[in-house]
Amino acid sequence: MLVGEAGEIYTPAPGGWARDAPGSIAEDVAGAVRAGDGTIVLIAGRAPLYVRDGRAWRAVALEARGVARASTDTGLPIVAIGRTLYAFDGGAFRRIGRAPAGVAALWAGSSAAVWLVDDAGAIERGDGRRWTPVPGGFTPPETVARLVGWPGKPPYAIGDAGTILALHADGARPIARPDALAQFEADAADATPRGTIVVAGRLPGGGALAVVEAGSLRRVADLPPLADGDRWSVVRASPDGGVLAVSYRGVVRLRGAGGAWQPRQIRTAAAEPVRAGPGPARTR
Protein backbone atom coordinates (compact mmCIF):
# COMPACT_ATOMS: atom_id res chain seq x y z
CA MET A 1 0.00 0.00 0.00
CA LEU A 2 1.18 3.53 -0.80
CA VAL A 3 0.05 6.70 0.97
CA GLY A 4 0.15 10.04 -0.83
CA GLU A 5 1.06 13.47 0.51
CA ALA A 6 -2.57 14.31 1.41
CA GLY A 7 -3.51 10.86 2.73
CA GLU A 8 -4.48 9.30 -0.62
CA ILE A 9 -4.49 5.49 -0.53
CA TYR A 10 -3.07 3.49 -3.44
CA THR A 11 -3.58 -0.28 -3.46
CA PRO A 12 -1.96 -2.93 -5.69
CA ALA A 13 -3.35 -3.23 -9.22
CA PRO A 14 -2.03 -4.86 -12.41
CA GLY A 15 1.21 -3.11 -13.34
CA GLY A 16 1.42 -1.00 -10.20
CA TRP A 17 -1.03 0.78 -7.90
CA ALA A 18 -4.42 2.45 -8.35
CA ARG A 19 -5.89 5.15 -6.14
CA ASP A 20 -8.42 3.57 -3.83
CA ALA A 21 -9.30 6.62 -1.71
CA PRO A 22 -8.79 10.35 -2.22
CA GLY A 23 -6.70 12.45 0.12
CA SER A 24 -8.54 13.98 3.07
CA ILE A 25 -5.74 15.40 5.23
CA ALA A 26 -5.23 19.16 5.45
CA GLU A 27 -1.59 18.69 6.49
CA ASP A 28 1.23 17.42 4.28
CA VAL A 29 1.96 13.80 5.19
CA ALA A 30 5.41 13.23 6.71
CA GLY A 31 5.13 9.44 6.80
CA ALA A 32 2.88 6.43 7.32
CA VAL A 33 3.47 3.10 9.01
CA ARG A 34 1.50 -0.09 9.62
CA ALA A 35 1.38 -0.98 13.31
CA GLY A 36 1.65 -4.57 14.53
CA ASP A 37 -2.14 -4.93 14.71
CA GLY A 38 -2.53 -3.82 11.07
CA THR A 39 -3.64 -0.25 11.86
CA ILE A 40 -2.30 2.38 9.45
CA VAL A 41 -0.82 5.32 11.38
CA LEU A 42 -0.24 8.58 9.51
CA ILE A 43 2.10 11.29 10.73
CA ALA A 44 1.69 14.85 9.46
CA GLY A 45 4.10 17.72 9.97
CA ARG A 46 2.22 18.85 13.08
CA ALA A 47 -0.26 17.31 15.52
CA PRO A 48 -2.80 15.74 15.33
CA LEU A 49 -1.91 12.26 14.13
CA TYR A 50 -4.29 10.04 12.16
CA VAL A 51 -5.29 6.38 12.06
CA ARG A 52 -7.25 4.57 9.37
CA ASP A 53 -10.80 3.59 10.38
CA GLY A 54 -12.30 1.56 7.55
CA ARG A 55 -12.09 3.91 4.57
CA ALA A 56 -11.49 7.19 6.40
CA TRP A 57 -8.74 8.85 8.43
CA ARG A 58 -9.56 9.63 12.06
CA ALA A 59 -7.68 12.39 13.84
CA VAL A 60 -6.16 11.41 17.18
CA ALA A 61 -6.17 14.23 19.71
CA LEU A 62 -3.09 14.33 21.96
CA GLU A 63 -2.28 16.73 24.79
CA ALA A 64 0.92 18.04 23.21
CA ARG A 65 0.92 20.47 20.29
CA GLY A 66 3.68 21.44 17.90
CA VAL A 67 5.98 20.06 15.23
CA ALA A 68 5.99 16.25 15.04
CA ARG A 69 9.02 14.04 14.52
CA ALA A 70 8.24 10.39 13.94
CA SER A 71 9.70 7.02 13.08
CA THR A 72 7.98 5.52 10.05
CA ASP A 73 10.51 2.75 9.47
CA THR A 74 10.34 -0.81 10.78
CA GLY A 75 9.82 -0.74 14.54
CA LEU A 76 7.31 0.55 17.05
CA PRO A 77 5.39 3.58 15.67
CA ILE A 78 6.66 6.43 17.83
CA VAL A 79 6.32 10.19 17.59
CA ALA A 80 7.79 13.21 19.37
CA ILE A 81 5.57 16.30 19.53
CA GLY A 82 7.92 18.93 20.83
CA ARG A 83 9.74 16.92 23.50
CA THR A 84 6.76 14.72 24.48
CA LEU A 85 7.01 11.11 23.29
CA TYR A 86 4.06 8.92 22.30
CA ALA A 87 4.09 5.28 21.17
CA PHE A 88 1.32 3.54 19.25
CA ASP A 89 0.95 0.40 21.32
CA GLY A 90 -2.11 -1.74 22.02
CA GLY A 91 -4.24 0.06 19.42
CA ALA A 92 -3.77 3.59 20.80
CA PHE A 93 -1.17 6.30 21.32
CA ARG A 94 0.11 6.52 24.86
CA ARG A 95 2.57 8.93 26.39
CA ILE A 96 5.83 7.25 27.37
CA GLY A 97 7.90 10.22 28.54
CA ARG A 98 9.90 13.23 27.42
CA ALA A 99 13.01 13.64 25.33
CA PRO A 100 16.01 15.32 26.97
CA ALA A 101 16.05 18.01 24.23
CA GLY A 102 14.40 18.89 20.91
CA VAL A 103 14.17 15.83 18.65
CA ALA A 104 15.61 15.67 15.12
CA ALA A 105 14.99 11.91 14.55
CA LEU A 106 13.93 8.90 16.60
CA TRP A 107 13.34 5.16 16.39
CA ALA A 108 12.09 2.55 18.88
CA GLY A 109 12.31 -1.21 18.99
CA SER A 110 9.86 -1.05 21.92
CA SER A 111 8.58 1.57 24.34
CA ALA A 112 11.54 0.71 26.58
CA ALA A 113 14.16 0.87 23.81
CA VAL A 114 14.02 4.35 22.28
CA TRP A 115 16.87 5.92 20.31
CA LEU A 116 16.92 9.57 19.28
CA VAL A 117 19.13 12.29 17.88
CA ASP A 118 18.49 15.74 19.32
CA ASP A 119 18.58 19.10 17.57
CA ALA A 120 22.23 19.56 18.50
CA GLY A 121 23.21 16.20 16.95
CA ALA A 122 23.71 14.29 20.23
CA ILE A 123 22.57 10.65 20.24
CA GLU A 124 20.61 9.33 23.24
CA ARG A 125 19.01 6.01 24.16
CA GLY A 126 16.46 5.36 26.89
CA ASP A 127 12.89 4.51 27.83
CA GLY A 128 11.33 7.99 27.82
CA ARG A 129 12.24 8.70 31.45
CA ARG A 130 15.93 7.83 31.75
CA TRP A 131 18.41 8.69 28.99
CA THR A 132 22.01 7.69 28.34
CA PRO A 133 24.26 9.60 25.91
CA VAL A 134 25.77 7.53 23.08
CA PRO A 135 29.32 8.66 22.18
CA GLY A 136 30.10 9.59 18.58
CA GLY A 137 27.92 10.97 15.85
CA PHE A 138 28.08 12.84 12.55
CA THR A 139 30.83 15.26 11.66
CA PRO A 140 29.37 18.78 11.19
CA PRO A 141 27.90 20.13 9.01
CA GLU A 142 26.31 16.70 8.35
CA THR A 143 23.25 16.00 10.49
CA VAL A 144 20.94 13.03 10.95
CA ALA A 145 18.30 12.33 8.29
CA ARG A 146 16.69 9.19 9.75
CA LEU A 147 17.09 6.24 12.08
CA VAL A 148 16.23 2.70 10.97
CA GLY A 149 16.42 -0.73 12.58
CA TRP A 150 14.70 -3.97 13.51
CA PRO A 151 13.31 -4.60 17.03
CA GLY A 152 15.82 -6.46 19.18
CA LYS A 153 18.82 -5.32 17.13
CA PRO A 154 20.90 -2.11 17.23
CA PRO A 155 19.59 0.60 14.88
CA TYR A 156 21.47 2.63 12.29
CA ALA A 157 21.60 6.39 11.65
CA ILE A 158 21.78 7.89 8.16
CA GLY A 159 23.08 11.42 7.71
CA ASP A 160 21.84 14.02 5.26
CA ALA A 161 25.11 13.61 3.31
CA GLY A 162 24.72 9.82 3.19
CA THR A 163 27.02 8.66 6.02
CA ILE A 164 25.79 5.49 7.80
CA LEU A 165 26.45 4.89 11.51
CA ALA A 166 25.79 1.71 13.50
CA LEU A 167 24.45 2.66 16.94
CA HIS A 168 25.56 0.71 20.00
CA ALA A 169 25.34 1.45 23.71
CA ASP A 170 29.09 2.21 23.80
CA GLY A 171 29.14 4.46 20.74
CA ALA A 172 28.25 5.17 17.12
CA ARG A 173 30.48 3.43 14.59
CA PRO A 174 30.84 4.41 10.91
CA ILE A 175 30.04 1.67 8.42
CA ALA A 176 33.06 0.65 6.35
CA ARG A 177 32.87 1.15 2.57
CA PRO A 178 34.82 -0.45 -0.26
CA ASP A 179 36.55 1.95 -2.67
CA ALA A 180 33.79 1.45 -5.24
CA LEU A 181 31.26 2.90 -2.76
CA ALA A 182 33.44 5.70 -1.37
CA GLN A 183 31.15 8.34 -2.95
CA PHE A 184 27.89 6.51 -2.23
CA GLU A 185 25.25 8.85 -0.75
CA ALA A 186 22.61 6.92 1.18
CA ASP A 187 19.07 8.28 0.73
CA ALA A 188 16.63 5.73 2.20
CA ALA A 189 16.92 2.50 4.18
CA ASP A 190 14.91 -0.42 5.48
CA ALA A 191 15.61 -3.23 7.96
CA THR A 192 14.91 -6.94 7.58
CA PRO A 193 14.15 -9.48 10.35
CA ARG A 194 17.75 -10.73 10.14
CA GLY A 195 18.99 -7.24 10.98
CA THR A 196 20.27 -6.56 7.47
CA ILE A 197 19.91 -2.92 6.41
CA VAL A 198 18.95 -2.33 2.76
CA VAL A 199 19.98 1.10 1.45
CA ALA A 200 18.97 2.98 -1.71
CA GLY A 201 21.36 5.73 -2.73
CA ARG A 202 23.28 7.52 -5.43
CA LEU A 203 26.71 7.39 -7.00
CA PRO A 204 28.21 9.66 -9.66
CA GLY A 205 26.56 8.52 -12.88
CA GLY A 206 23.73 6.47 -11.38
CA GLY A 207 22.06 4.86 -8.40
CA ALA A 208 22.82 1.77 -6.36
CA LEU A 209 21.17 -0.63 -3.95
CA ALA A 210 23.42 -1.75 -1.11
CA VAL A 211 23.19 -3.72 2.11
CA VAL A 212 24.93 -3.31 5.46
CA GLU A 213 26.27 -6.63 6.67
CA ALA A 214 28.86 -7.34 9.37
CA GLY A 215 29.74 -3.66 9.70
CA SER A 216 30.41 -3.06 6.00
CA LEU A 217 28.52 -1.73 3.00
CA ARG A 218 28.12 -4.04 -0.01
CA ARG A 219 26.62 -3.16 -3.39
CA VAL A 220 24.01 -5.66 -4.57
CA ALA A 221 22.38 -4.01 -7.61
CA ASP A 222 22.16 -0.93 -9.78
CA LEU A 223 19.22 1.42 -9.35
CA PRO A 224 17.49 3.22 -12.21
CA PRO A 225 18.94 6.72 -12.76
CA LEU A 226 16.97 9.69 -11.41
CA ALA A 227 16.48 13.19 -12.76
CA ASP A 228 18.74 15.95 -11.45
CA GLY A 229 17.69 16.97 -7.96
CA ASP A 230 15.64 13.83 -7.28
CA ARG A 231 16.53 11.41 -4.49
CA TRP A 232 15.23 8.10 -3.21
CA SER A 233 12.59 8.68 -0.56
CA VAL A 234 11.48 5.17 0.45
CA VAL A 235 12.95 1.69 0.10
CA ARG A 236 11.21 -1.44 1.41
CA ALA A 237 12.55 -5.00 1.36
CA SER A 238 10.26 -8.03 1.40
CA PRO A 239 11.15 -11.40 3.00
CA ASP A 240 11.44 -13.07 -0.44
CA GLY A 241 14.17 -10.67 -1.57
CA GLY A 242 12.01 -8.19 -3.47
CA VAL A 243 12.70 -4.47 -3.11
CA LEU A 244 10.44 -1.45 -3.65
CA ALA A 245 12.12 1.91 -4.27
CA VAL A 246 10.27 5.24 -4.55
CA SER A 247 11.77 8.68 -5.24
CA TYR A 248 10.60 12.09 -4.01
CA ARG A 249 9.35 12.92 -7.50
CA GLY A 250 7.27 9.76 -7.77
CA VAL A 251 9.56 7.33 -9.63
CA VAL A 252 8.50 3.84 -8.52
CA ARG A 253 10.51 0.68 -9.24
CA LEU A 254 10.02 -2.88 -8.04
CA ARG A 255 12.81 -5.45 -7.98
CA GLY A 256 11.54 -9.00 -7.92
CA ALA A 257 13.22 -11.89 -6.17
CA GLY A 258 14.95 -12.68 -9.49
CA GLY A 259 16.79 -9.35 -9.42
CA ALA A 260 15.25 -7.49 -12.38
CA TRP A 261 13.91 -3.95 -11.90
CA GLN A 262 10.45 -3.27 -13.30
CA PRO A 263 8.70 0.10 -13.63
CA ARG A 264 5.36 0.43 -11.90
CA GLN A 265 2.62 2.95 -12.59
CA ILE A 266 0.59 4.89 -10.02
CA ARG A 267 -2.86 5.49 -11.45
CA THR A 268 -5.11 8.21 -10.09
CA ALA A 269 -8.82 8.72 -10.61
CA ALA A 270 -9.97 11.17 -13.29
CA ALA A 271 -10.11 14.73 -12.04
CA GLU A 272 -13.56 16.07 -11.17
CA PRO A 273 -14.76 19.29 -12.85
CA VAL A 274 -13.69 22.36 -10.94
CA ARG A 275 -16.06 25.29 -10.48
CA ALA A 276 -14.86 28.85 -10.12
CA GLY A 277 -14.83 30.11 -6.55
CA PRO A 278 -12.67 30.35 -3.44
CA GLY A 279 -10.31 27.53 -2.57
CA PRO A 280 -11.09 25.08 0.23
CA ALA A 281 -10.31 26.06 3.80
CA ARG A 282 -7.42 24.30 5.51
CA THR A 283 -8.37 23.44 9.06
CA ARG A 284 -6.47 22.28 12.12
mmCIF file of C-alpha atoms in Angstrom:
data_model
loop_
_atom_site.group_PDB
_atom_site.id
_atom_site.type_symbol
_atom_site.label_atom_id
_atom_site.label_comp_id
_atom_site.label_asym_id
_atom_site.label_seq_id
_atom_site.Cartn_x
_atom_site.Cartn_y
_atom_site.Cartn_z
ATOM 1 C CA MET A 1 0.000 0.000 0.000
ATOM 2 C CA LEU A 2 1.183 3.528 -0.805
ATOM 3 C CA VAL A 3 0.051 6.701 0.973
ATOM 4 C CA GLY A 4 0.148 10.038 -0.829
ATOM 5 C CA GLU A 5 1.058 13.466 0.513
ATOM 6 C CA ALA A 6 -2.566 14.315 1.408
ATOM 7 C CA GLY A 7 -3.507 10.858 2.727
ATOM 8 C CA GLU A 8 -4.477 9.302 -0.618
ATOM 9 C CA ILE A 9 -4.493 5.494 -0.526
ATOM 10 C CA TYR A 10 -3.071 3.492 -3.442
ATOM 11 C CA THR A 11 -3.579 -0.278 -3.458
ATOM 12 C CA PRO A 12 -1.963 -2.930 -5.693
ATOM 13 C CA ALA A 13 -3.351 -3.230 -9.220
ATOM 14 C CA PRO A 14 -2.029 -4.858 -12.413
ATOM 15 C CA GLY A 15 1.210 -3.112 -13.343
ATOM 16 C CA GLY A 16 1.416 -1.002 -10.203
ATOM 17 C CA TRP A 17 -1.034 0.775 -7.898
ATOM 18 C CA ALA A 18 -4.416 2.451 -8.347
ATOM 19 C CA ARG A 19 -5.891 5.148 -6.138
ATOM 20 C CA ASP A 20 -8.421 3.566 -3.829
ATOM 21 C CA ALA A 21 -9.301 6.619 -1.712
ATOM 22 C CA PRO A 22 -8.793 10.353 -2.222
ATOM 23 C CA GLY A 23 -6.701 12.446 0.119
ATOM 24 C CA SER A 24 -8.535 13.983 3.067
ATOM 25 C CA ILE A 25 -5.741 15.396 5.234
ATOM 26 C CA ALA A 26 -5.225 19.156 5.453
ATOM 27 C CA GLU A 27 -1.589 18.693 6.488
ATOM 28 C CA ASP A 28 1.226 17.422 4.284
ATOM 29 C CA VAL A 29 1.959 13.802 5.192
ATOM 30 C CA ALA A 30 5.410 13.227 6.705
ATOM 31 C CA GLY A 31 5.135 9.439 6.803
ATOM 32 C CA ALA A 32 2.882 6.429 7.318
ATOM 33 C CA VAL A 33 3.470 3.097 9.009
ATOM 34 C CA ARG A 34 1.496 -0.086 9.621
ATOM 35 C CA ALA A 35 1.380 -0.983 13.308
ATOM 36 C CA GLY A 36 1.649 -4.566 14.533
ATOM 37 C CA ASP A 37 -2.144 -4.935 14.714
ATOM 38 C CA GLY A 38 -2.526 -3.820 11.074
ATOM 39 C CA THR A 39 -3.637 -0.251 11.863
ATOM 40 C CA ILE A 40 -2.298 2.383 9.452
ATOM 41 C CA VAL A 41 -0.818 5.325 11.378
ATOM 42 C CA LEU A 42 -0.244 8.577 9.514
ATOM 43 C CA ILE A 43 2.098 11.294 10.729
ATOM 44 C CA ALA A 44 1.691 14.848 9.461
ATOM 45 C CA GLY A 45 4.097 17.715 9.970
ATOM 46 C CA ARG A 46 2.224 18.853 13.077
ATOM 47 C CA ALA A 47 -0.255 17.313 15.523
ATOM 48 C CA PRO A 48 -2.803 15.742 15.328
ATOM 49 C CA LEU A 49 -1.909 12.259 14.135
ATOM 50 C CA TYR A 50 -4.292 10.044 12.165
ATOM 51 C CA VAL A 51 -5.292 6.381 12.062
ATOM 52 C CA ARG A 52 -7.253 4.573 9.370
ATOM 53 C CA ASP A 53 -10.804 3.589 10.376
ATOM 54 C CA GLY A 54 -12.298 1.562 7.550
ATOM 55 C CA ARG A 55 -12.094 3.907 4.567
ATOM 56 C CA ALA A 56 -11.487 7.191 6.397
ATOM 57 C CA TRP A 57 -8.740 8.851 8.434
ATOM 58 C CA ARG A 58 -9.565 9.626 12.056
ATOM 59 C CA ALA A 59 -7.679 12.390 13.843
ATOM 60 C CA VAL A 60 -6.156 11.410 17.184
ATOM 61 C CA ALA A 61 -6.165 14.229 19.714
ATOM 62 C CA LEU A 62 -3.085 14.335 21.963
ATOM 63 C CA GLU A 63 -2.281 16.728 24.785
ATOM 64 C CA ALA A 64 0.920 18.044 23.208
ATOM 65 C CA ARG A 65 0.921 20.471 20.287
ATOM 66 C CA GLY A 66 3.677 21.438 17.903
ATOM 67 C CA VAL A 67 5.978 20.057 15.231
ATOM 68 C CA ALA A 68 5.988 16.249 15.043
ATOM 69 C CA ARG A 69 9.022 14.035 14.519
ATOM 70 C CA ALA A 70 8.239 10.387 13.945
ATOM 71 C CA SER A 71 9.699 7.017 13.080
ATOM 72 C CA THR A 72 7.976 5.518 10.054
ATOM 73 C CA ASP A 73 10.511 2.748 9.475
ATOM 74 C CA THR A 74 10.340 -0.811 10.780
ATOM 75 C CA GLY A 75 9.822 -0.745 14.537
ATOM 76 C CA LEU A 76 7.310 0.552 17.053
ATOM 77 C CA PRO A 77 5.394 3.580 15.670
ATOM 78 C CA ILE A 78 6.656 6.426 17.834
ATOM 79 C CA VAL A 79 6.321 10.194 17.594
ATOM 80 C CA ALA A 80 7.788 13.210 19.368
ATOM 81 C CA ILE A 81 5.575 16.297 19.528
ATOM 82 C CA GLY A 82 7.920 18.929 20.834
ATOM 83 C CA ARG A 83 9.742 16.919 23.504
ATOM 84 C CA THR A 84 6.759 14.723 24.480
ATOM 85 C CA LEU A 85 7.008 11.105 23.291
ATOM 86 C CA TYR A 86 4.060 8.923 22.301
ATOM 87 C CA ALA A 87 4.094 5.283 21.171
ATOM 88 C CA PHE A 88 1.317 3.539 19.249
ATOM 89 C CA ASP A 89 0.954 0.401 21.322
ATOM 90 C CA GLY A 90 -2.112 -1.736 22.024
ATOM 91 C CA GLY A 91 -4.239 0.064 19.418
ATOM 92 C CA ALA A 92 -3.769 3.592 20.797
ATOM 93 C CA PHE A 93 -1.173 6.303 21.316
ATOM 94 C CA ARG A 94 0.106 6.521 24.860
ATOM 95 C CA ARG A 95 2.567 8.932 26.392
ATOM 96 C CA ILE A 96 5.829 7.250 27.373
ATOM 97 C CA GLY A 97 7.904 10.222 28.540
ATOM 98 C CA ARG A 98 9.897 13.235 27.418
ATOM 99 C CA ALA A 99 13.006 13.641 25.325
ATOM 100 C CA PRO A 100 16.005 15.320 26.970
ATOM 101 C CA ALA A 101 16.047 18.014 24.232
ATOM 102 C CA GLY A 102 14.400 18.892 20.915
ATOM 103 C CA VAL A 103 14.165 15.830 18.647
ATOM 104 C CA ALA A 104 15.607 15.666 15.121
ATOM 105 C CA ALA A 105 14.994 11.914 14.550
ATOM 106 C CA LEU A 106 13.929 8.903 16.600
ATOM 107 C CA TRP A 107 13.335 5.159 16.395
ATOM 108 C CA ALA A 108 12.093 2.552 18.877
ATOM 109 C CA GLY A 109 12.313 -1.211 18.991
ATOM 110 C CA SER A 110 9.857 -1.050 21.916
ATOM 111 C CA SER A 111 8.575 1.569 24.337
ATOM 112 C CA ALA A 112 11.544 0.712 26.585
ATOM 113 C CA ALA A 113 14.157 0.867 23.813
ATOM 114 C CA VAL A 114 14.023 4.347 22.277
ATOM 115 C CA TRP A 115 16.869 5.918 20.309
ATOM 116 C CA LEU A 116 16.922 9.574 19.282
ATOM 117 C CA VAL A 117 19.132 12.294 17.883
ATOM 118 C CA ASP A 118 18.494 15.736 19.323
ATOM 119 C CA ASP A 119 18.578 19.098 17.574
ATOM 120 C CA ALA A 120 22.233 19.560 18.497
ATOM 121 C CA GLY A 121 23.211 16.195 16.952
ATOM 122 C CA ALA A 122 23.711 14.290 20.226
ATOM 123 C CA ILE A 123 22.573 10.652 20.245
ATOM 124 C CA GLU A 124 20.612 9.329 23.243
ATOM 125 C CA ARG A 125 19.013 6.015 24.159
ATOM 126 C CA GLY A 126 16.461 5.356 26.890
ATOM 127 C CA ASP A 127 12.894 4.515 27.826
ATOM 128 C CA GLY A 128 11.334 7.986 27.818
ATOM 129 C CA ARG A 129 12.242 8.699 31.447
ATOM 130 C CA ARG A 130 15.934 7.835 31.746
ATOM 131 C CA TRP A 131 18.406 8.687 28.989
ATOM 132 C CA THR A 132 22.008 7.686 28.342
ATOM 133 C CA PRO A 133 24.262 9.605 25.911
ATOM 134 C CA VAL A 134 25.770 7.531 23.076
ATOM 135 C CA PRO A 135 29.316 8.665 22.177
ATOM 136 C CA GLY A 136 30.096 9.594 18.579
ATOM 137 C CA GLY A 137 27.920 10.974 15.848
ATOM 138 C CA PHE A 138 28.081 12.843 12.555
ATOM 139 C CA THR A 139 30.835 15.265 11.659
ATOM 140 C CA PRO A 140 29.373 18.782 11.193
ATOM 141 C CA PRO A 141 27.898 20.128 9.011
ATOM 142 C CA GLU A 142 26.312 16.702 8.350
ATOM 143 C CA THR A 143 23.245 16.005 10.490
ATOM 144 C CA VAL A 144 20.936 13.029 10.952
ATOM 145 C CA ALA A 145 18.296 12.332 8.287
ATOM 146 C CA ARG A 146 16.694 9.194 9.748
ATOM 147 C CA LEU A 147 17.091 6.236 12.080
ATOM 148 C CA VAL A 148 16.234 2.704 10.970
ATOM 149 C CA GLY A 149 16.423 -0.735 12.581
ATOM 150 C CA TRP A 150 14.695 -3.969 13.510
ATOM 151 C CA PRO A 151 13.312 -4.601 17.031
ATOM 152 C CA GLY A 152 15.816 -6.460 19.185
ATOM 153 C CA LYS A 153 18.818 -5.323 17.126
ATOM 154 C CA PRO A 154 20.897 -2.111 17.233
ATOM 155 C CA PRO A 155 19.591 0.598 14.882
ATOM 156 C CA TYR A 156 21.467 2.635 12.292
ATOM 157 C CA ALA A 157 21.595 6.391 11.654
ATOM 158 C CA ILE A 158 21.776 7.889 8.161
ATOM 159 C CA GLY A 159 23.080 11.423 7.711
ATOM 160 C CA ASP A 160 21.839 14.019 5.256
ATOM 161 C CA ALA A 161 25.106 13.608 3.314
ATOM 162 C CA GLY A 162 24.724 9.822 3.185
ATOM 163 C CA THR A 163 27.015 8.659 6.016
ATOM 164 C CA ILE A 164 25.787 5.489 7.801
ATOM 165 C CA LEU A 165 26.451 4.887 11.513
ATOM 166 C CA ALA A 166 25.786 1.711 13.497
ATOM 167 C CA LEU A 167 24.449 2.664 16.935
ATOM 168 C CA HIS A 168 25.557 0.710 19.999
ATOM 169 C CA ALA A 169 25.343 1.447 23.707
ATOM 170 C CA ASP A 170 29.090 2.208 23.804
ATOM 171 C CA GLY A 171 29.137 4.461 20.742
ATOM 172 C CA ALA A 172 28.246 5.171 17.122
ATOM 173 C CA ARG A 173 30.483 3.433 14.591
ATOM 174 C CA PRO A 174 30.841 4.409 10.910
ATOM 175 C CA ILE A 175 30.044 1.669 8.423
ATOM 176 C CA ALA A 176 33.060 0.654 6.346
ATOM 177 C CA ARG A 177 32.875 1.153 2.575
ATOM 178 C CA PRO A 178 34.818 -0.451 -0.261
ATOM 179 C CA ASP A 179 36.549 1.949 -2.666
ATOM 180 C CA ALA A 180 33.785 1.447 -5.243
ATOM 181 C CA LEU A 181 31.264 2.901 -2.763
ATOM 182 C CA ALA A 182 33.441 5.699 -1.370
ATOM 183 C CA GLN A 183 31.151 8.336 -2.954
ATOM 184 C CA PHE A 184 27.894 6.512 -2.227
ATOM 185 C CA GLU A 185 25.246 8.850 -0.754
ATOM 186 C CA ALA A 186 22.609 6.916 1.178
ATOM 187 C CA ASP A 187 19.074 8.277 0.728
ATOM 188 C CA ALA A 188 16.632 5.734 2.198
ATOM 189 C CA ALA A 189 16.924 2.504 4.175
ATOM 190 C CA ASP A 190 14.914 -0.424 5.477
ATOM 191 C CA ALA A 191 15.606 -3.229 7.956
ATOM 192 C CA THR A 192 14.912 -6.942 7.578
ATOM 193 C CA PRO A 193 14.146 -9.479 10.350
ATOM 194 C CA ARG A 194 17.746 -10.727 10.143
ATOM 195 C CA GLY A 195 18.993 -7.245 10.981
ATOM 196 C CA THR A 196 20.265 -6.556 7.467
ATOM 197 C CA ILE A 197 19.915 -2.922 6.406
ATOM 198 C CA VAL A 198 18.947 -2.331 2.762
ATOM 199 C CA VAL A 199 19.982 1.100 1.447
ATOM 200 C CA ALA A 200 18.969 2.981 -1.712
ATOM 201 C CA GLY A 201 21.361 5.726 -2.729
ATOM 202 C CA ARG A 202 23.279 7.519 -5.432
ATOM 203 C CA LEU A 203 26.711 7.390 -6.997
ATOM 204 C CA PRO A 204 28.212 9.655 -9.658
ATOM 205 C CA GLY A 205 26.561 8.518 -12.878
ATOM 206 C CA GLY A 206 23.730 6.469 -11.377
ATOM 207 C CA GLY A 207 22.057 4.857 -8.402
ATOM 208 C CA ALA A 208 22.821 1.771 -6.359
ATOM 209 C CA LEU A 209 21.166 -0.628 -3.949
ATOM 210 C CA ALA A 210 23.420 -1.746 -1.115
ATOM 211 C CA VAL A 211 23.193 -3.720 2.112
ATOM 212 C CA VAL A 212 24.928 -3.312 5.462
ATOM 213 C CA GLU A 213 26.274 -6.634 6.672
ATOM 214 C CA ALA A 214 28.861 -7.336 9.369
ATOM 215 C CA GLY A 215 29.743 -3.659 9.704
ATOM 216 C CA SER A 216 30.412 -3.064 6.005
ATOM 217 C CA LEU A 217 28.517 -1.728 2.997
ATOM 218 C CA ARG A 218 28.116 -4.040 -0.012
ATOM 219 C CA ARG A 219 26.621 -3.159 -3.388
ATOM 220 C CA VAL A 220 24.013 -5.661 -4.573
ATOM 221 C CA ALA A 221 22.384 -4.011 -7.610
ATOM 222 C CA ASP A 222 22.157 -0.930 -9.779
ATOM 223 C CA LEU A 223 19.216 1.420 -9.346
ATOM 224 C CA PRO A 224 17.487 3.218 -12.212
ATOM 225 C CA PRO A 225 18.944 6.718 -12.756
ATOM 226 C CA LEU A 226 16.971 9.688 -11.407
ATOM 227 C CA ALA A 227 16.484 13.191 -12.760
ATOM 228 C CA ASP A 228 18.738 15.948 -11.455
ATOM 229 C CA GLY A 229 17.686 16.974 -7.958
ATOM 230 C CA ASP A 230 15.641 13.830 -7.284
ATOM 231 C CA ARG A 231 16.534 11.410 -4.487
ATOM 232 C CA TRP A 232 15.226 8.095 -3.211
ATOM 233 C CA SER A 233 12.586 8.678 -0.556
ATOM 234 C CA VAL A 234 11.481 5.167 0.449
ATOM 235 C CA VAL A 235 12.947 1.693 0.102
ATOM 236 C CA ARG A 236 11.212 -1.440 1.408
ATOM 237 C CA ALA A 237 12.554 -5.000 1.360
ATOM 238 C CA SER A 238 10.263 -8.031 1.398
ATOM 239 C CA PRO A 239 11.146 -11.401 2.999
ATOM 240 C CA ASP A 240 11.444 -13.069 -0.436
ATOM 241 C CA GLY A 241 14.170 -10.668 -1.573
ATOM 242 C CA GLY A 242 12.015 -8.187 -3.465
ATOM 243 C CA VAL A 243 12.701 -4.466 -3.113
ATOM 244 C CA LEU A 244 10.437 -1.453 -3.653
ATOM 245 C CA ALA A 245 12.121 1.913 -4.271
ATOM 246 C CA VAL A 246 10.271 5.242 -4.546
ATOM 247 C CA SER A 247 11.766 8.681 -5.241
ATOM 248 C CA TYR A 248 10.604 12.086 -4.007
ATOM 249 C CA ARG A 249 9.345 12.921 -7.500
ATOM 250 C CA GLY A 250 7.273 9.756 -7.774
ATOM 251 C CA VAL A 251 9.561 7.333 -9.631
ATOM 252 C CA VAL A 252 8.502 3.836 -8.524
ATOM 253 C CA ARG A 253 10.512 0.683 -9.241
ATOM 254 C CA LEU A 254 10.018 -2.880 -8.044
ATOM 255 C CA ARG A 255 12.809 -5.447 -7.978
ATOM 256 C CA GLY A 256 11.543 -9.002 -7.922
ATOM 257 C CA ALA A 257 13.215 -11.894 -6.167
ATOM 258 C CA GLY A 258 14.947 -12.676 -9.488
ATOM 259 C CA GLY A 259 16.787 -9.354 -9.416
ATOM 260 C CA ALA A 260 15.252 -7.486 -12.383
ATOM 261 C CA TRP A 261 13.909 -3.948 -11.902
ATOM 262 C CA GLN A 262 10.452 -3.268 -13.295
ATOM 263 C CA PRO A 263 8.703 0.105 -13.635
ATOM 264 C CA ARG A 264 5.360 0.432 -11.898
ATOM 265 C CA GLN A 265 2.615 2.955 -12.587
ATOM 266 C CA ILE A 266 0.589 4.889 -10.019
ATOM 267 C CA ARG A 267 -2.860 5.492 -11.453
ATOM 268 C CA THR A 268 -5.109 8.213 -10.092
ATOM 269 C CA ALA A 269 -8.819 8.723 -10.610
ATOM 270 C CA ALA A 270 -9.969 11.172 -13.287
ATOM 271 C CA ALA A 271 -10.113 14.729 -12.037
ATOM 272 C CA GLU A 272 -13.556 16.071 -11.172
ATOM 273 C CA PRO A 273 -14.762 19.290 -12.848
ATOM 274 C CA VAL A 274 -13.690 22.361 -10.936
ATOM 275 C CA ARG A 275 -16.062 25.287 -10.485
ATOM 276 C CA ALA A 276 -14.857 28.846 -10.124
ATOM 277 C CA GLY A 277 -14.830 30.108 -6.551
ATOM 278 C CA PRO A 278 -12.670 30.352 -3.441
ATOM 279 C CA GLY A 279 -10.306 27.528 -2.575
ATOM 280 C CA PRO A 280 -11.088 25.080 0.230
ATOM 281 C CA ALA A 281 -10.314 26.059 3.799
ATOM 282 C CA ARG A 282 -7.415 24.305 5.510
ATOM 283 C CA THR A 283 -8.371 23.436 9.062
ATOM 284 C CA ARG A 284 -6.466 22.283 12.115
#
